[in-house]
GROMACS .gro file of C-alpha atoms in nm:
model
  435
    1UNK     CA    1  -6.051   9.988 -17.614
    2UNK     CA    2  -6.243   9.701 -17.451
    3UNK     CA    3  -6.507   9.489 -17.625
    4UNK     CA    4  -6.849   9.521 -17.461
    5UNK     CA    5  -7.051   9.199 -17.438
    6UNK     CA    6  -7.416   9.212 -17.329
    7UNK     CA    7  -7.544   8.882 -17.182
    8UNK     CA    8  -7.918   8.811 -17.189
    9UNK     CA    9  -8.035   8.551 -16.936
   10UNK     CA   10  -8.374   8.393 -16.869
   11UNK     CA   11  -8.366   8.286 -16.505
   12UNK     CA   12  -8.327   8.447 -16.164
   13UNK     CA   13  -8.203   8.132 -15.995
   14UNK     CA   14  -7.869   7.972 -16.067
   15UNK     CA   15  -7.885   7.654 -16.275
   16UNK     CA   16  -7.646   7.501 -16.526
   17UNK     CA   17  -7.660   7.780 -16.784
   18UNK     CA   18  -7.620   8.047 -16.518
   19UNK     CA   19  -7.324   7.869 -16.360
   20UNK     CA   20  -7.153   7.861 -16.698
   21UNK     CA   21  -7.214   8.235 -16.738
   22UNK     CA   22  -7.066   8.310 -16.396
   23UNK     CA   23  -6.764   8.095 -16.478
   24UNK     CA   24  -6.719   8.290 -16.801
   25UNK     CA   25  -6.729   8.618 -16.608
   26UNK     CA   26  -6.465   8.481 -16.370
   27UNK     CA   27  -6.217   8.373 -16.635
   28UNK     CA   28  -6.245   8.614 -16.929
   29UNK     CA   29  -5.985   8.884 -16.973
   30UNK     CA   30  -6.140   9.190 -16.807
   31UNK     CA   31  -5.881   9.416 -16.969
   32UNK     CA   32  -6.011   9.318 -17.314
   33UNK     CA   33  -6.378   9.245 -17.242
   34UNK     CA   34  -6.638   9.439 -17.049
   35UNK     CA   35  -6.947   9.239 -16.954
   36UNK     CA   36  -7.301   9.355 -16.885
   37UNK     CA   37  -7.561   9.104 -16.767
   38UNK     CA   38  -7.938   9.136 -16.803
   39UNK     CA   39  -8.115   8.962 -16.515
   40UNK     CA   40  -8.487   8.894 -16.494
   41UNK     CA   41  -8.524   8.994 -16.131
   42UNK     CA   42  -8.381   8.960 -15.783
   43UNK     CA   43  -8.232   8.625 -15.695
   44UNK     CA   44  -7.917   8.422 -15.674
   45UNK     CA   45  -7.794   8.516 -16.021
   46UNK     CA   46  -7.824   8.891 -15.961
   47UNK     CA   47  -7.641   8.854 -15.630
   48UNK     CA   48  -7.355   8.659 -15.786
   49UNK     CA   49  -7.321   8.904 -16.075
   50UNK     CA   50  -7.307   9.197 -15.833
   51UNK     CA   51  -7.049   9.015 -15.619
   52UNK     CA   52  -6.821   8.998 -15.924
   53UNK     CA   53  -6.846   9.376 -15.980
   54UNK     CA   54  -7.003   9.323 -16.322
   55UNK     CA   55  -7.248   9.578 -16.460
   56UNK     CA   56  -7.606   9.455 -16.447
   57UNK     CA   57  -7.949   9.559 -16.571
   58UNK     CA   58  -8.274   9.413 -16.442
   59UNK     CA   59  -8.545   9.371 -16.706
   60UNK     CA   60  -8.833   9.157 -16.576
   61UNK     CA   61  -9.011   8.945 -16.833
   62UNK     CA   62  -9.356   8.792 -16.799
   63UNK     CA   63  -9.382   8.503 -17.043
   64UNK     CA   64  -9.181   8.427 -17.354
   65UNK     CA   65  -9.344   8.704 -17.561
   66UNK     CA   66  -9.338   9.007 -17.333
   67UNK     CA   67  -9.334   9.316 -17.561
   68UNK     CA   68  -9.259   9.553 -17.273
   69UNK     CA   69  -8.942   9.361 -17.191
   70UNK     CA   70  -8.832   9.377 -17.555
   71UNK     CA   71  -8.893   9.752 -17.569
   72UNK     CA   72  -8.685   9.803 -17.255
   73UNK     CA   73  -8.416   9.583 -17.407
   74UNK     CA   74  -8.406   9.795 -17.724
   75UNK     CA   75  -8.376  10.108 -17.510
   76UNK     CA   76  -8.083   9.949 -17.329
   77UNK     CA   77  -7.918   9.861 -17.659
   78UNK     CA   78  -7.936  10.222 -17.779
   79UNK     CA   79  -7.787  10.338 -17.450
   80UNK     CA   80  -7.511  10.079 -17.405
   81UNK     CA   81  -7.429  10.004 -17.773
   82UNK     CA   82  -7.262   9.666 -17.704
   83UNK     CA   83  -7.019   9.517 -17.953
   84UNK     CA   84  -7.163   9.165 -17.911
   85UNK     CA   85  -7.491   9.034 -17.769
   86UNK     CA   86  -7.471   8.689 -17.606
   87UNK     CA   87  -7.812   8.527 -17.574
   88UNK     CA   88  -7.865   8.261 -17.307
   89UNK     CA   89  -8.240   8.276 -17.357
   90UNK     CA   90  -8.468   8.527 -17.531
   91UNK     CA   91  -8.495   8.490 -17.906
   92UNK     CA   92  -8.690   8.815 -17.953
   93UNK     CA   93  -8.395   9.000 -17.804
   94UNK     CA   94  -8.175   8.838 -18.070
   95UNK     CA   95  -8.397   8.983 -18.345
   96UNK     CA   96  -8.381   9.330 -18.191
   97UNK     CA   97  -8.002   9.318 -18.163
   98UNK     CA   98  -7.953   9.201 -18.522
   99UNK     CA   99  -8.192   9.463 -18.660
  100UNK     CA  100  -7.975   9.723 -18.485
  101UNK     CA  101  -7.665   9.580 -18.652
  102UNK     CA  102  -7.509   9.400 -18.356
  103UNK     CA  103  -7.364   9.049 -18.389
  104UNK     CA  104  -7.547   8.787 -18.183
  105UNK     CA  105  -7.412   8.472 -18.017
  106UNK     CA  106  -7.665   8.221 -17.888
  107UNK     CA  107  -7.619   7.936 -17.644
  108UNK     CA  108  -7.817   7.619 -17.725
  109UNK     CA  109  -7.843   7.365 -17.444
  110UNK     CA  110  -8.086   7.088 -17.528
  111UNK     CA  111  -8.213   6.881 -17.817
  112UNK     CA  112  -8.582   6.928 -17.888
  113UNK     CA  113  -8.762   6.602 -17.818
  114UNK     CA  114  -9.088   6.481 -17.671
  115UNK     CA  115  -8.992   6.621 -17.329
  116UNK     CA  116  -8.942   6.971 -17.471
  117UNK     CA  117  -9.255   6.978 -17.684
  118UNK     CA  118  -9.312   7.347 -17.762
  119UNK     CA  119  -9.599   7.522 -17.931
  120UNK     CA  120  -9.714   7.393 -18.267
  121UNK     CA  121  -9.475   7.499 -18.539
  122UNK     CA  122  -9.193   7.576 -18.299
  123UNK     CA  123  -8.933   7.413 -18.522
  124UNK     CA  124  -9.011   7.640 -18.816
  125UNK     CA  125  -9.034   7.947 -18.594
  126UNK     CA  126  -8.700   7.851 -18.439
  127UNK     CA  127  -8.543   7.807 -18.782
  128UNK     CA  128  -8.669   8.152 -18.881
  129UNK     CA  129  -8.539   8.312 -18.562
  130UNK     CA  130  -8.208   8.137 -18.611
  131UNK     CA  131  -8.148   8.356 -18.917
  132UNK     CA  132  -8.089   8.642 -18.675
  133UNK     CA  133  -7.806   8.459 -18.497
  134UNK     CA  134  -7.445   8.490 -18.616
  135UNK     CA  135  -7.302   8.204 -18.411
  136UNK     CA  136  -7.439   7.932 -18.185
  137UNK     CA  137  -7.249   7.769 -17.899
  138UNK     CA  138  -7.341   7.413 -17.801
  139UNK     CA  139  -7.183   7.221 -17.509
  140UNK     CA  140  -7.156   6.887 -17.690
  141UNK     CA  141  -7.067   6.760 -18.037
  142UNK     CA  142  -7.388   6.555 -18.037
  143UNK     CA  143  -7.588   6.879 -18.025
  144UNK     CA  144  -7.395   7.022 -18.318
  145UNK     CA  145  -7.491   6.721 -18.529
  146UNK     CA  146  -7.847   6.739 -18.404
  147UNK     CA  147  -7.902   7.105 -18.494
  148UNK     CA  148  -7.724   7.085 -18.828
  149UNK     CA  149  -7.935   6.783 -18.915
  150UNK     CA  150  -8.250   6.983 -18.846
  151UNK     CA  151  -8.153   7.263 -19.082
  152UNK     CA  152  -7.967   7.505 -18.854
  153UNK     CA  153  -7.703   7.585 -19.112
  154UNK     CA  154  -7.709   7.961 -19.138
  155UNK     CA  155  -7.547   8.025 -18.803
  156UNK     CA  156  -7.198   7.905 -18.729
  157UNK     CA  157  -7.245   7.629 -18.469
  158UNK     CA  158  -6.941   7.572 -18.250
  159UNK     CA  159  -6.879   7.318 -17.976
  160UNK     CA  160  -6.744   7.458 -17.649
  161UNK     CA  161  -6.752   7.219 -17.357
  162UNK     CA  162  -6.856   7.378 -17.030
  163UNK     CA  163  -6.575   7.429 -16.787
  164UNK     CA  164  -6.572   7.310 -16.429
  165UNK     CA  165  -6.379   7.447 -16.134
  166UNK     CA  166  -6.140   7.204 -15.965
  167UNK     CA  167  -6.248   7.064 -15.630
  168UNK     CA  168  -6.116   7.252 -15.326
  169UNK     CA  169  -5.931   7.055 -15.057
  170UNK     CA  170  -6.168   6.871 -14.824
  171UNK     CA  171  -6.083   6.673 -14.513
  172UNK     CA  172  -6.252   6.350 -14.403
  173UNK     CA  173  -6.406   6.545 -14.119
  174UNK     CA  174  -6.567   6.783 -14.369
  175UNK     CA  175  -6.720   6.494 -14.561
  176UNK     CA  176  -6.841   6.322 -14.244
  177UNK     CA  177  -7.003   6.646 -14.127
  178UNK     CA  178  -7.189   6.687 -14.456
  179UNK     CA  179  -7.315   6.329 -14.439
  180UNK     CA  180  -7.437   6.385 -14.086
  181UNK     CA  181  -7.613   6.705 -14.193
  182UNK     CA  182  -7.799   6.511 -14.463
  183UNK     CA  183  -7.891   6.229 -14.225
  184UNK     CA  184  -7.657   5.974 -14.383
  185UNK     CA  185  -7.452   5.707 -14.209
  186UNK     CA  186  -7.086   5.641 -14.282
  187UNK     CA  187  -7.177   5.285 -14.389
  188UNK     CA  188  -7.431   5.398 -14.650
  189UNK     CA  189  -7.355   5.373 -15.020
  190UNK     CA  190  -7.479   5.718 -15.129
  191UNK     CA  191  -7.610   5.797 -15.477
  192UNK     CA  192  -7.641   6.172 -15.538
  193UNK     CA  193  -7.861   6.352 -15.791
  194UNK     CA  194  -7.890   6.727 -15.852
  195UNK     CA  195  -8.120   6.905 -16.093
  196UNK     CA  196  -8.465   7.042 -16.156
  197UNK     CA  197  -8.738   6.798 -16.060
  198UNK     CA  198  -8.917   6.746 -16.390
  199UNK     CA  199  -8.993   6.440 -16.605
  200UNK     CA  200  -8.702   6.483 -16.846
  201UNK     CA  201  -8.455   6.435 -16.560
  202UNK     CA  202  -8.562   6.075 -16.503
  203UNK     CA  203  -8.606   6.095 -16.124
  204UNK     CA  204  -8.882   5.833 -16.135
  205UNK     CA  205  -8.643   5.594 -16.311
  206UNK     CA  206  -8.378   5.659 -16.046
  207UNK     CA  207  -8.622   5.592 -15.761
  208UNK     CA  208  -8.730   5.261 -15.914
  209UNK     CA  209  -8.365   5.163 -15.957
  210UNK     CA  210  -8.285   5.246 -15.593
  211UNK     CA  211  -8.587   5.045 -15.476
  212UNK     CA  212  -8.442   4.729 -15.634
  213UNK     CA  213  -8.105   4.766 -15.459
  214UNK     CA  214  -8.008   4.670 -15.100
  215UNK     CA  215  -8.119   4.892 -14.812
  216UNK     CA  216  -7.762   5.017 -14.764
  217UNK     CA  217  -7.794   5.210 -15.092
  218UNK     CA  218  -7.948   5.551 -15.024
  219UNK     CA  219  -8.023   5.842 -15.254
  220UNK     CA  220  -7.991   6.218 -15.204
  221UNK     CA  221  -8.202   6.423 -15.447
  222UNK     CA  222  -8.097   6.789 -15.445
  223UNK     CA  223  -8.323   7.026 -15.634
  224UNK     CA  224  -8.675   7.156 -15.664
  225UNK     CA  225  -8.940   7.177 -15.928
  226UNK     CA  226  -9.308   7.141 -16.014
  227UNK     CA  227  -9.305   6.761 -15.978
  228UNK     CA  228  -9.136   6.734 -15.640
  229UNK     CA  229  -9.451   6.626 -15.453
  230UNK     CA  230  -9.522   6.366 -15.719
  231UNK     CA  231  -9.176   6.212 -15.675
  232UNK     CA  232  -9.200   6.218 -15.295
  233UNK     CA  233  -9.528   6.025 -15.320
  234UNK     CA  234  -9.366   5.777 -15.558
  235UNK     CA  235  -9.075   5.728 -15.317
  236UNK     CA  236  -9.325   5.649 -15.042
  237UNK     CA  237  -9.506   5.394 -15.257
  238UNK     CA  238  -9.172   5.226 -15.338
  239UNK     CA  239  -9.081   5.203 -14.971
  240UNK     CA  240  -8.804   5.462 -14.997
  241UNK     CA  241  -8.926   5.702 -14.730
  242UNK     CA  242  -8.604   5.660 -14.532
  243UNK     CA  243  -8.374   5.589 -14.825
  244UNK     CA  244  -8.459   5.879 -15.062
  245UNK     CA  245  -8.374   6.220 -14.916
  246UNK     CA  246  -8.527   6.523 -15.092
  247UNK     CA  247  -8.325   6.829 -14.991
  248UNK     CA  248  -8.493   7.097 -15.202
  249UNK     CA  249  -8.293   7.366 -15.379
  250UNK     CA  250  -7.930   7.368 -15.262
  251UNK     CA  251  -7.630   7.587 -15.326
  252UNK     CA  252  -7.384   7.330 -15.187
  253UNK     CA  253  -7.427   7.067 -15.461
  254UNK     CA  254  -7.051   7.022 -15.498
  255UNK     CA  255  -7.021   6.938 -15.127
  256UNK     CA  256  -7.306   6.687 -15.155
  257UNK     CA  257  -7.128   6.523 -15.448
  258UNK     CA  258  -6.804   6.515 -15.250
  259UNK     CA  259  -6.961   6.314 -14.967
  260UNK     CA  260  -7.143   6.075 -15.203
  261UNK     CA  261  -7.008   5.753 -15.353
  262UNK     CA  262  -7.153   5.794 -15.701
  263UNK     CA  263  -7.346   6.062 -15.893
  264UNK     CA  264  -7.646   5.958 -16.104
  265UNK     CA  265  -7.760   6.142 -16.418
  266UNK     CA  266  -8.071   5.947 -16.530
  267UNK     CA  267  -8.197   6.210 -16.778
  268UNK     CA  268  -8.393   6.103 -17.083
  269UNK     CA  269  -8.255   6.403 -17.276
  270UNK     CA  270  -7.943   6.594 -17.183
  271UNK     CA  271  -7.677   6.782 -17.376
  272UNK     CA  272  -7.387   6.742 -17.137
  273UNK     CA  273  -7.506   6.802 -16.783
  274UNK     CA  274  -7.304   7.036 -16.566
  275UNK     CA  275  -7.367   6.794 -16.280
  276UNK     CA  276  -7.170   6.535 -16.478
  277UNK     CA  277  -6.870   6.767 -16.501
  278UNK     CA  278  -6.896   6.867 -16.135
  279UNK     CA  279  -6.908   6.502 -16.028
  280UNK     CA  280  -6.597   6.429 -16.233
  281UNK     CA  281  -6.417   6.727 -16.080
  282UNK     CA  282  -6.502   6.590 -15.734
  283UNK     CA  283  -6.350   6.255 -15.829
  284UNK     CA  284  -6.680   6.066 -15.835
  285UNK     CA  285  -6.787   5.802 -16.088
  286UNK     CA  286  -7.093   5.897 -16.293
  287UNK     CA  287  -7.375   5.655 -16.374
  288UNK     CA  288  -7.563   5.817 -16.658
  289UNK     CA  289  -7.801   5.741 -16.939
  290UNK     CA  290  -7.658   5.743 -17.289
  291UNK     CA  291  -7.848   6.062 -17.375
  292UNK     CA  292  -7.694   6.278 -17.647
  293UNK     CA  293  -7.371   6.433 -17.526
  294UNK     CA  294  -7.332   6.241 -17.201
  295UNK     CA  295  -7.105   5.979 -17.358
  296UNK     CA  296  -6.862   6.255 -17.457
  297UNK     CA  297  -6.764   6.290 -17.090
  298UNK     CA  298  -6.868   5.960 -16.937
  299UNK     CA  299  -6.655   5.684 -17.089
  300UNK     CA  300  -6.823   5.355 -17.012
  301UNK     CA  301  -6.605   5.154 -16.779
  302UNK     CA  302  -6.344   5.432 -16.753
  303UNK     CA  303  -6.500   5.739 -16.587
  304UNK     CA  304  -6.839   5.585 -16.515
  305UNK     CA  305  -7.111   5.361 -16.652
  306UNK     CA  306  -7.380   5.423 -16.914
  307UNK     CA  307  -7.732   5.282 -16.928
  308UNK     CA  308  -8.020   5.323 -17.170
  309UNK     CA  309  -8.265   5.606 -17.097
  310UNK     CA  310  -8.585   5.513 -16.914
  311UNK     CA  311  -8.443   5.173 -16.819
  312UNK     CA  312  -8.462   5.129 -16.440
  313UNK     CA  313  -8.319   4.772 -16.436
  314UNK     CA  314  -8.014   4.880 -16.640
  315UNK     CA  315  -7.959   5.181 -16.413
  316UNK     CA  316  -7.993   4.960 -16.105
  317UNK     CA  317  -7.741   4.711 -16.248
  318UNK     CA  318  -7.486   4.990 -16.302
  319UNK     CA  319  -7.535   5.134 -15.952
  320UNK     CA  320  -7.523   4.787 -15.798
  321UNK     CA  321  -7.197   4.710 -15.977
  322UNK     CA  322  -7.025   5.010 -15.821
  323UNK     CA  323  -7.182   4.947 -15.481
  324UNK     CA  324  -7.034   4.596 -15.486
  325UNK     CA  325  -6.693   4.715 -15.612
  326UNK     CA  326  -6.578   5.026 -15.420
  327UNK     CA  327  -6.224   5.001 -15.562
  328UNK     CA  328  -6.358   5.016 -15.918
  329UNK     CA  329  -6.575   5.314 -15.824
  330UNK     CA  330  -6.273   5.499 -15.683
  331UNK     CA  331  -6.067   5.420 -15.994
  332UNK     CA  332  -6.338   5.558 -16.223
  333UNK     CA  333  -6.368   5.868 -16.008
  334UNK     CA  334  -5.995   5.935 -16.029
  335UNK     CA  335  -6.002   5.895 -16.409
  336UNK     CA  336  -6.292   6.141 -16.430
  337UNK     CA  337  -6.105   6.397 -16.222
  338UNK     CA  338  -5.801   6.377 -16.453
  339UNK     CA  339  -6.024   6.426 -16.757
  340UNK     CA  340  -6.196   6.726 -16.599
  341UNK     CA  341  -5.864   6.889 -16.513
  342UNK     CA  342  -5.720   6.850 -16.865
  343UNK     CA  343  -6.015   6.891 -17.102
  344UNK     CA  344  -6.283   7.079 -16.906
  345UNK     CA  345  -6.100   7.371 -16.751
  346UNK     CA  346  -6.290   7.702 -16.720
  347UNK     CA  347  -5.990   7.886 -16.868
  348UNK     CA  348  -6.018   7.683 -17.186
  349UNK     CA  349  -6.391   7.753 -17.210
  350UNK     CA  350  -6.332   8.128 -17.164
  351UNK     CA  351  -6.056   8.146 -17.427
  352UNK     CA  352  -6.271   7.965 -17.685
  353UNK     CA  353  -6.567   8.194 -17.617
  354UNK     CA  354  -6.350   8.504 -17.644
  355UNK     CA  355  -6.228   8.375 -17.980
  356UNK     CA  356  -6.587   8.367 -18.106
  357UNK     CA  357  -6.645   8.727 -17.994
  358UNK     CA  358  -6.332   8.843 -18.178
  359UNK     CA  359  -6.418   8.644 -18.488
  360UNK     CA  360  -6.766   8.796 -18.511
  361UNK     CA  361  -6.633   9.151 -18.474
  362UNK     CA  362  -6.362   9.085 -18.733
  363UNK     CA  363  -6.621   8.945 -18.971
  364UNK     CA  364  -6.851   9.242 -18.915
  365UNK     CA  365  -6.572   9.492 -18.985
  366UNK     CA  366  -6.479   9.308 -19.305
  367UNK     CA  367  -6.840   9.315 -19.419
  368UNK     CA  368  -6.856   9.691 -19.362
  369UNK     CA  369  -6.533   9.742 -19.558
  370UNK     CA  370  -6.668   9.529 -19.841
  371UNK     CA  371  -6.994   9.726 -19.843
  372UNK     CA  372  -6.804  10.057 -19.868
  373UNK     CA  373  -6.586   9.916 -20.144
  374UNK     CA  374  -6.892   9.791 -20.333
  375UNK     CA  375  -7.054  10.135 -20.310
  376UNK     CA  376  -6.741  10.305 -20.443
  377UNK     CA  377  -6.709  10.056 -20.727
  378UNK     CA  378  -7.074  10.108 -20.817
  379UNK     CA  379  -7.024  10.486 -20.824
  380UNK     CA  380  -6.721  10.448 -21.051
  381UNK     CA  381  -6.915  10.220 -21.283
  382UNK     CA  382  -7.203  10.468 -21.300
  383UNK     CA  383  -6.962  10.750 -21.384
  384UNK     CA  384  -6.799  10.541 -21.656
  385UNK     CA  385  -7.128  10.422 -21.805
  386UNK     CA  386  -7.206  10.574 -22.152
  387UNK     CA  387  -7.477  10.840 -22.161
  388UNK     CA  388  -7.728  10.926 -22.428
  389UNK     CA  389  -7.654  11.246 -22.625
  390UNK     CA  390  -7.944  11.431 -22.465
  391UNK     CA  391  -7.807  11.343 -22.120
  392UNK     CA  392  -7.462  11.483 -22.211
  393UNK     CA  393  -7.620  11.803 -22.344
  394UNK     CA  394  -7.821  11.854 -22.027
  395UNK     CA  395  -7.514  11.797 -21.809
  396UNK     CA  396  -7.312  12.048 -22.015
  397UNK     CA  397  -7.589  12.310 -22.004
  398UNK     CA  398  -7.621  12.258 -21.628
  399UNK     CA  399  -7.247  12.307 -21.577
  400UNK     CA  400  -7.238  12.621 -21.793
  401UNK     CA  401  -7.539  12.772 -21.620
  402UNK     CA  402  -7.383  12.705 -21.282
  403UNK     CA  403  -7.072  12.886 -21.403
  404UNK     CA  404  -7.275  13.194 -21.501
  405UNK     CA  405  -7.320  13.137 -21.876
  406UNK     CA  406  -7.638  13.234 -22.063
  407UNK     CA  407  -7.664  12.914 -22.255
  408UNK     CA  408  -8.022  12.803 -22.299
  409UNK     CA  409  -8.128  12.450 -22.193
  410UNK     CA  410  -8.368  12.290 -22.437
  411UNK     CA  411  -8.665  12.087 -22.328
  412UNK     CA  412  -8.861  12.072 -22.005
  413UNK     CA  413  -8.582  11.883 -21.831
  414UNK     CA  414  -8.324  12.135 -21.947
  415UNK     CA  415  -8.533  12.429 -21.828
  416UNK     CA  416  -8.563  12.271 -21.485
  417UNK     CA  417  -8.184  12.227 -21.470
  418UNK     CA  418  -8.129  12.589 -21.573
  419UNK     CA  419  -8.373  12.725 -21.315
  420UNK     CA  420  -8.206  12.512 -21.043
  421UNK     CA  421  -7.861  12.645 -21.139
  422UNK     CA  422  -7.985  13.000 -21.149
  423UNK     CA  423  -8.136  12.976 -20.804
  424UNK     CA  424  -7.802  12.853 -20.670
  425UNK     CA  425  -7.633  13.163 -20.818
  426UNK     CA  426  -7.910  13.405 -20.713
  427UNK     CA  427  -7.989  13.495 -21.076
  428UNK     CA  428  -8.315  13.513 -21.269
  429UNK     CA  429  -8.332  13.219 -21.508
  430UNK     CA  430  -8.277  13.308 -21.872
  431UNK     CA  431  -8.540  13.166 -22.101
  432UNK     CA  432  -8.617  13.189 -22.472
  433UNK     CA  433  -8.841  13.491 -22.413
  434UNK     CA  434  -8.541  13.692 -22.282
  435UNK     CA  435  -8.316  13.636 -22.577
   0.00000   0.00000   0.00000
């Protein structure tokens, strides 16, 4: 009998978390696990889930605290009865699942810092909600230390690095065609970035670093977000109108990385960016900030270079070093590809996640067995406990009355016992007035 896993997502578009979910669907054992995905509406994620022939339910949610969405989720739980609920966003859904007795796995992606400033008291609310989670998956050891240090000790936090698919074969003509499509020359030294355009991603730092480098260094920024116009204006002020290319949201990020010379990850806060893993799989060196988790993949001087967050001169120095030394850049890219193939395979990620599902179910079954055993032991102890003499007399009178005897029960309690026994036998109770 297969294990049913219900995945709860937050987004309609495909970003890092959603790509990891799709990779999990691709590489888990379908004979052992059946997956159901909750999507928040039509979009790229729903299309990809449907393409994989995975069951899907659409539950729109308006805001973080949408009670209607939670009610629909509870209705789905009663209908589907999953063995495990895997939360990729939606803490209220975790509470509902736990209240209904289902083990919950949660994926945590980022450290809470000034860029992810939530509502007042979020930390304490998050700690409270964390009590409803059986296990948490984090994509970097740095995040495990971070959350344990902030009091997240009830749930079992486990590190599972995101997997990355190996790069498909690409010819020089393919790469040249992609450069031409993006408006790049073959002589350009291309720095690629992909991600949501928001302050935490450090795009402003990247633009300032590019502005201090020679004109042959150009930047491709793939992604969209609420601050895109702000960054385009900044690029104009820095004189990067022709050197910074904003592509908008793209589904061909891997191809853009493949035609670039280096991939930049200038984030001020990042667990372990999927773009880092994808760049390594494409054989590209990564120039990244030393944000928590990034240094677990990017080895300084081996698979890329690290710079301090929010430090445009340091980022420019790292990019300039690789621009001036193409052989070193190629060597770092090759080392990153080897690391991705050995330590960051999607099969390994899937097997480790499956192990957590099995462990939670095994633990839940053991708890149920222990609860049954405790109840039986308590019943035995109650039977063996000494009774007061009046209790023994009432029990004996009750047993005799049930057997049809005319023994009188003394006291109000005894009379009630006798009347109850008589009703069971269809007889008129015998009282002192009848004797």
